[in-house]
Short mmCIF file of C-alpha atoms in Angstrom, two decimals:
data_model
loop_
_atom_site.label_atom_id
_atom_site.label_comp_id
_atom_site.label_asym_id
_atom_site.label_seq_id
_atom_site.Cartn_x
_atom_site.Cartn_y
_atom_site.Cartn_z
CA MET A 139 0.00 0.00 0.00
CA SER A 140 2.80 2.41 0.91
CA GLY A 141 4.53 1.65 -2.39
CA LEU A 142 1.36 2.57 -4.29
CA LEU A 143 1.05 5.84 -2.36
CA ASP A 144 4.70 6.64 -3.08
CA ARG A 145 4.15 6.11 -6.81
CA VAL A 146 1.03 8.29 -6.77
CA SER A 147 2.94 11.02 -4.90
CA LEU A 148 5.80 10.84 -7.41
CA LEU A 149 3.35 11.09 -10.30
CA LEU A 150 1.66 14.14 -8.80
CA THR A 151 4.98 15.92 -8.23
CA ARG A 152 5.81 15.45 -11.92
CA LEU A 153 2.50 16.96 -12.98
CA ARG A 154 1.92 20.69 -13.13
CA TRP A 155 0.07 22.10 -10.13
CA THR A 156 -2.87 22.96 -12.38
CA ILE A 157 -3.28 19.21 -13.01
CA SER A 158 -2.22 17.81 -9.64
CA VAL A 159 -4.35 20.11 -7.47
CA PRO A 160 -7.69 19.11 -9.09
CA ILE A 161 -6.69 15.44 -8.74
CA ILE A 162 -5.82 15.86 -5.06
CA ALA A 163 -9.01 17.88 -4.50
CA ALA A 164 -11.09 15.16 -6.17
CA LEU A 165 -9.45 12.50 -3.99
CA GLU A 166 -10.17 14.60 -0.90
CA LEU A 167 -13.77 14.90 -2.06
CA LEU A 168 -14.04 11.10 -2.31
CA LEU A 169 -12.61 10.70 1.19
CA THR A 170 -14.80 13.32 2.85
CA TRP A 171 -18.08 13.05 0.89
CA GLY A 172 -21.03 12.61 3.22
CA SER A 173 -18.98 13.52 6.30
CA HIS A 174 -19.04 16.53 8.62
CA PRO A 175 -15.34 17.44 8.96
CA HIS A 176 -13.86 19.52 11.76
CA GLY A 177 -10.61 21.23 12.68
CA LEU A 178 -7.62 20.71 10.41
CA VAL A 179 -9.66 18.79 7.83
CA VAL A 180 -11.86 21.85 7.31
CA ALA A 181 -8.74 23.99 6.82
CA LEU A 182 -7.28 21.47 4.33
CA ILE A 183 -10.53 21.41 2.36
CA ALA A 184 -10.51 25.22 2.23
CA VAL A 185 -6.95 25.24 0.83
CA LEU A 186 -7.79 22.60 -1.78
CA LEU A 187 -10.97 24.47 -2.65
CA ILE A 188 -9.03 27.65 -3.41
CA GLY A 189 -6.43 25.68 -5.36
CA ALA A 190 -9.12 23.97 -7.45
CA VAL A 191 -10.70 27.36 -8.18
CA LEU A 192 -7.39 28.78 -9.45
CA ALA A 193 -6.75 25.65 -11.52
CA SER A 194 -10.22 25.81 -13.07
CA VAL A 195 -9.61 29.42 -14.14
CA HIS A 196 -6.37 28.40 -15.84
CA HIS A 197 -7.94 25.48 -17.73
CA ALA A 198 -10.98 27.53 -18.70
CA GLU A 199 -8.70 30.12 -20.29
CA VAL A 200 -6.77 27.41 -22.17
CA VAL A 201 -9.98 25.94 -23.56
CA ALA A 202 -11.39 29.40 -24.32
CA HIS A 203 -8.22 30.29 -26.25
CA GLN A 204 -8.65 27.13 -28.33
CA VAL A 205 -12.36 27.50 -29.14
CA GLY A 206 -12.38 31.31 -29.26
CA GLU A 207 -14.84 33.85 -27.91
CA PRO A 208 -17.67 34.01 -27.06
CA MET A 209 -17.73 30.19 -26.85
CA GLY A 210 -14.97 30.25 -24.21
CA SER A 211 -16.87 32.38 -21.70
CA LEU A 212 -20.07 30.47 -22.49
CA LEU A 213 -18.29 27.19 -21.76
CA LEU A 214 -17.12 28.32 -18.32
CA ALA A 215 -20.53 29.73 -17.39
CA VAL A 216 -22.40 26.59 -18.40
CA SER A 217 -19.85 24.23 -16.82
CA VAL A 218 -20.11 25.87 -13.41
CA THR A 219 -23.90 26.16 -13.59
CA VAL A 220 -24.52 22.54 -14.60
CA ILE A 221 -22.55 21.36 -11.57
CA GLU A 222 -24.28 23.96 -9.40
CA VAL A 223 -27.62 22.44 -10.42
CA GLY A 224 -26.39 19.05 -9.25
CA LEU A 225 -25.36 20.57 -5.93
CA ILE A 226 -28.79 22.16 -5.39
CA VAL A 227 -30.65 18.95 -6.25
CA THR A 228 -28.37 16.94 -3.92
CA LEU A 229 -28.93 19.31 -1.00
CA MET A 230 -32.69 19.42 -1.60
CA ALA A 231 -32.92 15.63 -1.72
CA ALA A 232 -31.02 15.42 1.59
CA GLY A 233 -33.70 17.52 3.30
CA GLY A 234 -33.22 19.68 6.36
CA SER A 235 -34.13 23.20 7.39
CA GLY A 236 -34.60 25.71 4.59
CA THR A 237 -34.81 23.02 1.89
CA ASP A 238 -38.05 24.37 0.41
CA SER A 239 -36.44 27.74 -0.39
CA LEU A 240 -32.91 26.47 -1.08
CA ALA A 241 -33.22 26.67 -4.88
CA ARG A 242 -34.59 30.21 -4.71
CA ASP A 243 -31.95 31.43 -2.27
CA THR A 244 -29.09 29.84 -4.21
CA VAL A 245 -30.25 31.06 -7.62
CA PHE A 246 -30.97 34.56 -6.32
CA SER A 247 -27.59 34.71 -4.58
CA ALA A 248 -25.84 33.63 -7.78
CA ALA A 249 -27.78 36.20 -9.82
CA MET A 250 -26.94 39.06 -7.45
CA ILE A 251 -23.28 38.07 -7.30
CA CYS A 252 -23.13 37.96 -11.11
CA LEU A 253 -25.12 41.15 -11.74
CA ASN A 254 -23.39 43.26 -9.10
CA GLY A 255 -20.26 41.49 -7.90
CA ILE A 256 -18.71 40.11 -11.09
CA ALA A 257 -20.04 42.81 -13.43
CA GLY A 258 -19.46 45.64 -10.95
CA GLY A 259 -15.96 44.48 -10.06
CA ALA A 260 -15.01 44.11 -13.73
CA LEU A 261 -16.37 47.57 -14.59
CA LEU A 262 -14.51 49.14 -11.68
CA ILE A 263 -11.23 47.43 -12.58
CA GLY A 264 -11.59 48.30 -16.27
CA ALA A 265 -12.40 51.94 -15.53
CA VAL A 266 -9.58 52.37 -13.01
CA ARG A 267 -6.94 50.81 -15.26
CA HIS A 268 -8.11 52.19 -18.61
CA ARG A 269 -10.07 55.34 -17.64
CA LEU A 270 -13.26 53.91 -19.17
CA ALA A 271 -14.60 50.35 -19.31
CA VAL A 272 -15.62 49.91 -22.96
CA PHE A 273 -17.99 47.20 -24.24
CA ASN A 274 -20.61 46.58 -26.93
CA PRO A 275 -24.02 47.78 -25.69
CA GLU A 276 -25.90 45.69 -28.27
CA GLY A 277 -24.53 42.35 -27.11
CA THR A 278 -24.38 43.28 -23.42
CA GLY A 279 -27.87 44.78 -23.56
CA ALA A 280 -29.24 41.58 -25.11
CA ALA A 281 -27.64 39.55 -22.32
CA LEU A 282 -29.06 41.80 -19.58
CA ALA A 283 -32.52 41.72 -21.19
CA THR A 284 -32.39 37.93 -21.18
CA VAL A 285 -31.38 37.86 -17.50
CA SER A 286 -34.21 40.28 -16.66
CA THR A 287 -36.83 38.19 -18.47
CA ILE A 288 -35.82 34.90 -16.88
CA ALA A 289 -35.40 36.40 -13.40
CA VAL A 290 -38.83 38.05 -13.36
CA LEU A 291 -40.54 35.02 -14.87
CA CYS A 292 -39.05 32.49 -12.43
CA LEU A 293 -38.36 34.45 -9.24
CA VAL A 294 -40.78 37.39 -9.12
CA LEU A 295 -44.05 36.08 -10.62
CA PRO A 296 -44.46 33.25 -8.05
CA ARG A 297 -44.89 35.96 -5.40
CA PHE A 298 -47.98 37.32 -7.24
CA THR A 299 -49.71 34.23 -8.68
CA THR A 300 -52.90 33.19 -6.88
CA SER A 301 -53.53 29.57 -7.92
CA HIS A 302 -51.43 28.29 -5.01
CA PRO A 303 -51.13 29.92 -1.57
CA GLY A 304 -47.73 31.39 -0.88
CA PRO A 305 -44.85 32.20 -3.27
CA ILE A 306 -45.20 28.82 -4.98
CA PHE A 307 -46.03 27.85 -8.56
CA THR A 308 -48.57 25.18 -9.35
CA GLY A 309 -47.30 22.18 -11.31
CA ALA A 310 -48.52 23.66 -14.60
CA GLN A 311 -47.02 27.07 -13.82
CA LEU A 312 -43.69 25.53 -12.84
CA THR A 313 -43.64 23.53 -16.06
CA PHE A 314 -44.35 26.66 -18.11
CA ALA A 315 -41.69 28.68 -16.29
CA GLY A 316 -39.12 25.92 -16.73
CA LEU A 317 -39.79 25.49 -20.44
CA ALA A 318 -39.96 29.23 -21.08
CA SER A 319 -36.68 29.97 -19.26
CA LEU A 320 -34.95 27.13 -21.09
CA LEU A 321 -36.27 28.38 -24.44
CA VAL A 322 -35.12 31.94 -23.72
CA TYR A 323 -31.69 30.69 -22.71
CA VAL A 324 -31.33 28.62 -25.90
CA LEU A 325 -32.39 31.60 -28.00
CA PHE A 326 -29.70 33.71 -26.37
CA VAL A 327 -27.01 31.07 -26.96
CA LEU A 328 -27.99 30.87 -30.63
CA THR A 329 -27.77 34.66 -30.82
CA GLN A 330 -24.41 34.81 -29.07
CA THR A 331 -22.77 32.10 -31.15
CA GLY A 332 -24.52 32.74 -34.49
CA ARG A 333 -24.71 35.67 -36.87
CA TYR A 334 -24.52 38.22 -34.02
CA ARG A 335 -21.31 36.80 -32.57
CA ASP A 336 -19.43 40.07 -33.16
CA PHE A 337 -21.69 41.83 -30.66
CA PHE A 338 -20.10 39.77 -27.89
CA LEU A 339 -16.45 40.30 -28.82
CA PRO A 340 -14.15 42.89 -27.17
CA VAL A 341 -14.30 46.39 -28.62
CA ALA A 342 -11.76 49.20 -28.85
CA ALA A 343 -12.25 52.68 -27.39
CA ASP A 344 -13.82 53.87 -30.66
CA GLY A 345 -16.37 51.03 -30.59
CA THR A 346 -14.82 48.90 -33.33
CA VAL A 347 -14.65 45.15 -32.78
CA ARG A 348 -11.21 43.92 -31.76
CA ASP A 349 -9.70 40.65 -32.81
CA ALA A 350 -10.62 38.09 -30.14
CA ASP A 351 -6.99 36.91 -30.06
CA GLU A 352 -5.63 40.45 -29.70
CA ASP A 353 -4.65 39.90 -26.11
CA GLY A 354 -1.00 39.04 -26.07
CA HIS A 355 -1.54 35.29 -25.99
CA ALA A 356 0.50 32.87 -28.05
CA ASP A 357 -1.09 30.71 -30.71
CA PRO A 358 -3.92 28.38 -29.57
CA PRO A 359 -2.51 25.48 -27.51
CA GLY A 360 -3.60 22.69 -29.87
CA MET A 361 -6.39 20.16 -29.64
CA ARG A 362 -4.53 17.71 -27.36
CA SER A 363 -3.71 20.36 -24.76
CA ALA A 364 -7.23 21.75 -25.01
CA LEU A 365 -8.76 18.31 -24.40
CA ILE A 366 -6.51 17.77 -21.36
CA SER A 367 -7.50 21.17 -20.01
CA ALA A 368 -11.17 20.45 -20.70
CA ALA A 369 -10.98 17.24 -18.68
CA ALA A 370 -9.04 18.99 -15.89
CA LEU A 371 -11.61 21.82 -15.93
CA VAL A 372 -14.49 19.41 -15.38
CA LEU A 373 -12.58 17.64 -12.60
CA ALA A 374 -11.69 20.96 -10.94
CA LEU A 375 -15.27 22.24 -11.11
CA VAL A 376 -16.63 19.00 -9.66
CA ALA A 377 -14.10 19.30 -6.85
CA VAL A 378 -15.00 22.97 -6.23
CA VAL A 379 -18.73 22.32 -5.97
CA GLY A 380 -18.34 19.02 -4.12
CA LEU A 381 -15.91 20.40 -1.55
CA ALA A 382 -18.15 23.44 -1.14
CA LYS A 383 -20.96 21.05 -0.20
CA VAL A 384 -18.70 19.17 2.24
CA GLU A 385 -17.59 22.50 3.70
CA SER A 386 -21.19 23.70 3.94
CA GLY A 387 -21.66 21.90 7.27
CA ALA A 388 -18.83 23.86 8.86
CA ILE A 389 -20.07 27.04 7.20
CA LYS A 390 -23.58 26.40 8.52
CA ASP A 391 -22.26 25.84 12.05
CA GLY A 392 -20.31 29.09 11.84
CA VAL A 393 -23.33 30.98 10.51
CA HIS A 394 -25.55 29.66 13.30
CA ALA A 395 -22.88 30.47 15.88
CA LEU A 396 -23.00 34.07 14.67
CA GLY A 397 -26.80 34.10 14.91
CA MET A 398 -27.36 34.55 11.18
CA PRO A 399 -30.18 32.96 9.10
CA ASP A 400 -29.78 29.89 6.87
CA THR A 401 -29.87 32.05 3.73
CA VAL A 402 -26.32 33.20 4.48
CA VAL A 403 -25.12 29.63 3.88
CA GLY A 404 -26.46 29.83 0.34
CA VAL A 405 -24.69 33.16 -0.18
CA VAL A 406 -21.35 31.79 0.99
CA ILE A 407 -21.65 28.64 -1.15
CA ALA A 408 -22.64 30.74 -4.18
CA LEU A 409 -19.57 32.91 -3.64
CA LEU A 410 -17.35 29.82 -3.58
CA VAL A 411 -18.95 28.25 -6.65
CA LEU A 412 -18.68 31.49 -8.66
CA LEU A 413 -15.04 32.12 -7.77
CA PRO A 414 -13.72 30.70 -11.08
CA GLU A 415 -15.89 33.02 -13.15
CA SER A 416 -15.10 35.98 -10.87
CA ILE A 417 -11.35 35.56 -11.17
CA ALA A 418 -11.55 35.03 -14.94
CA ALA A 419 -13.76 38.12 -15.35
CA PHE A 420 -11.44 40.34 -13.31
CA ARG A 421 -8.39 39.18 -15.25
CA HIS A 422 -10.09 40.01 -18.55
CA ALA A 423 -11.06 43.43 -17.19
CA MET A 424 -7.43 44.14 -16.26
CA ALA A 425 -6.47 43.30 -19.85
CA ASP A 426 -9.07 45.76 -21.23
CA ARG A 427 -11.46 43.00 -22.36
CA VAL A 428 -14.45 44.10 -20.28
CA GLN A 429 -16.84 42.67 -22.86
CA ILE A 430 -15.67 39.15 -22.04
CA SER A 431 -16.04 39.95 -18.33
CA LEU A 432 -19.66 40.98 -18.90
CA ASN A 433 -20.23 37.90 -21.06
CA LEU A 434 -19.17 35.82 -18.05
CA ALA A 435 -21.22 37.83 -15.56
CA TYR A 436 -24.52 37.97 -17.44
CA GLY A 437 -24.04 34.55 -19.03
CA SER A 438 -23.55 33.00 -15.60
CA ALA A 439 -26.62 34.77 -14.22
CA MET A 440 -28.91 33.59 -17.00
CA ALA A 441 -27.46 30.08 -16.98
CA SER A 442 -27.90 29.88 -13.20
CA ILE A 443 -31.61 30.64 -13.62
CA GLY A 444 -32.32 29.26 -17.09
CA LEU A 445 -30.73 25.87 -16.44
CA THR A 446 -31.50 25.53 -12.74
CA ILE A 447 -35.25 26.15 -12.82
CA PRO A 448 -35.99 23.51 -15.52
CA ALA A 449 -33.78 21.01 -13.67
CA ILE A 450 -35.47 21.75 -10.35
CA ALA A 451 -38.88 21.50 -12.02
CA VAL A 452 -38.04 17.97 -13.14
CA ALA A 453 -36.39 17.04 -9.81
CA SER A 454 -39.41 18.28 -7.84
CA ILE A 455 -41.35 15.28 -9.16
CA TRP A 456 -39.28 13.04 -6.86
CA ILE A 457 -38.53 15.53 -4.06
CA ASP A 458 -41.09 15.86 -1.29
CA GLY A 459 -42.24 19.23 -0.05
CA ASP A 460 -43.09 22.57 -1.62
CA LEU A 461 -40.72 24.45 -3.90
CA VAL A 462 -40.60 28.11 -2.87
CA LEU A 463 -39.44 30.25 -5.80
CA GLY A 464 -41.02 33.65 -5.15
CA LEU A 465 -38.65 36.27 -3.75
CA ASP A 466 -39.34 38.19 -0.57
CA PRO A 467 -40.24 41.90 -0.95
CA THR A 468 -36.72 43.00 0.05
CA GLN A 469 -35.19 40.65 -2.51
CA ILE A 470 -37.53 41.94 -5.22
CA VAL A 471 -36.47 45.52 -4.49
CA LEU A 472 -32.78 44.58 -4.68
CA LEU A 473 -33.30 42.70 -7.95
CA ALA A 474 -35.30 45.57 -9.47
CA ILE A 475 -32.73 48.27 -8.61
CA SER A 476 -29.91 46.00 -9.81
CA LEU A 477 -31.60 45.58 -13.20
CA VAL A 478 -32.35 49.30 -13.49
CA VAL A 479 -28.78 50.31 -12.64
CA GLY A 480 -27.47 47.60 -14.96
CA THR A 481 -29.60 48.90 -17.83
CA LEU A 482 -28.44 52.49 -17.32
CA THR A 483 -24.84 51.25 -17.20
CA VAL A 484 -25.11 49.16 -20.37
CA VAL A 485 -26.88 51.66 -22.65
CA PRO A 486 -23.89 54.01 -23.32
CA GLY A 487 -21.47 51.15 -24.07
CA ARG A 488 -18.86 52.51 -21.66
CA ALA A 489 -18.73 52.86 -17.90
CA LYS A 490 -16.90 54.97 -15.34
CA THR A 491 -15.68 53.95 -11.91
CA LEU A 492 -18.99 55.24 -10.54
CA HIS A 493 -20.94 52.51 -12.34
CA GLY A 494 -18.78 49.75 -10.94
CA GLY A 495 -19.00 51.28 -7.47
CA LEU A 496 -22.81 51.42 -7.62
CA HIS A 497 -23.03 47.71 -8.42
CA LEU A 498 -20.63 46.81 -5.64
CA VAL A 499 -22.68 48.84 -3.15
CA LEU A 500 -25.78 46.90 -4.22
CA LEU A 501 -23.87 43.65 -3.69
CA ALA A 502 -22.86 44.82 -0.23
CA ALA A 503 -26.51 45.68 0.54
CA PHE A 504 -27.58 42.20 -0.58
CA VAL A 505 -24.97 40.47 1.59
CA PHE A 506 -25.71 42.67 4.61
CA LEU A 507 -29.48 42.22 4.35
CA SER A 508 -29.03 38.46 3.91
CA ALA A 509 -27.18 38.39 7.24
CA SER A 510 -29.44 40.94 8.92
CA PRO A 511 -32.86 40.79 7.21
#
């Protein structure tokens, strides 16, 4: 047994850290899955979680460089969201306090982090480093309109429907919302990757479309390297979401010890899951490719809603209990002002530091009110 462990250790030391860390994180996930770790194990999981996040960003950029934009940012957004859906379904099936509103809280947290945290941070970085954050308002506006439609349809309307008491859809309404959000998401993907692809590529200060490869990178890495990175990306994302679930017990204990509500757990987990997209978006903003940052932010928000709600609608057939989707009044206000500010930011096609700061203040308000409703 020791000889086998020595050979595995030797193999990992020969691999790059971007390959070895996801492997180690996946092994740790297998060893700790279903457990409630404490002490040093929690600290080790946190270190591996951060390492897997950084590795996933690297591999996502390798794959994105091979397939080009906007497919690269779309790939990262969908990859994270698909695994996030699995995490939500797993937690709902396990039961426990707050399960009926878990999908709503997680999806809303992800949407607010994307709309205000990722987008706001990218705009602030781009404006500080390059005086103005420049992007294409046609493509970005289409993305924000899609997010607005799906968010209102799936998260706001359940609060006002009357066929079922409470902020809950009936079976027919949930089916309609799931199919409609999936259809809208597919339409956007076809728009982003089809004849309007140029609307989602980086633009210069004068508004002209820049070459997607005009970023100082070398030639694309080749299909073999891209396939290795794609496999490592999937492994890293699985490890990120899985370890976030394992860590959720310790996070929940800490949240309860501080006297905060269960919704804060969803916020923390959403922050962890969205770390790869956040880091990638901020790096693109530093390189004056704010358009790609916004592709990641809004693409992740719409994927989080447009893929999660249909999946939850199907999973609810086998999961006992009600599925609360309607937002609380405070959450509706925060969503509404975020969409209004986002629209006013997008329309000119360029943003100042003020715009990024406004979004970050809204994110801070969301986090604060989640902890102190």
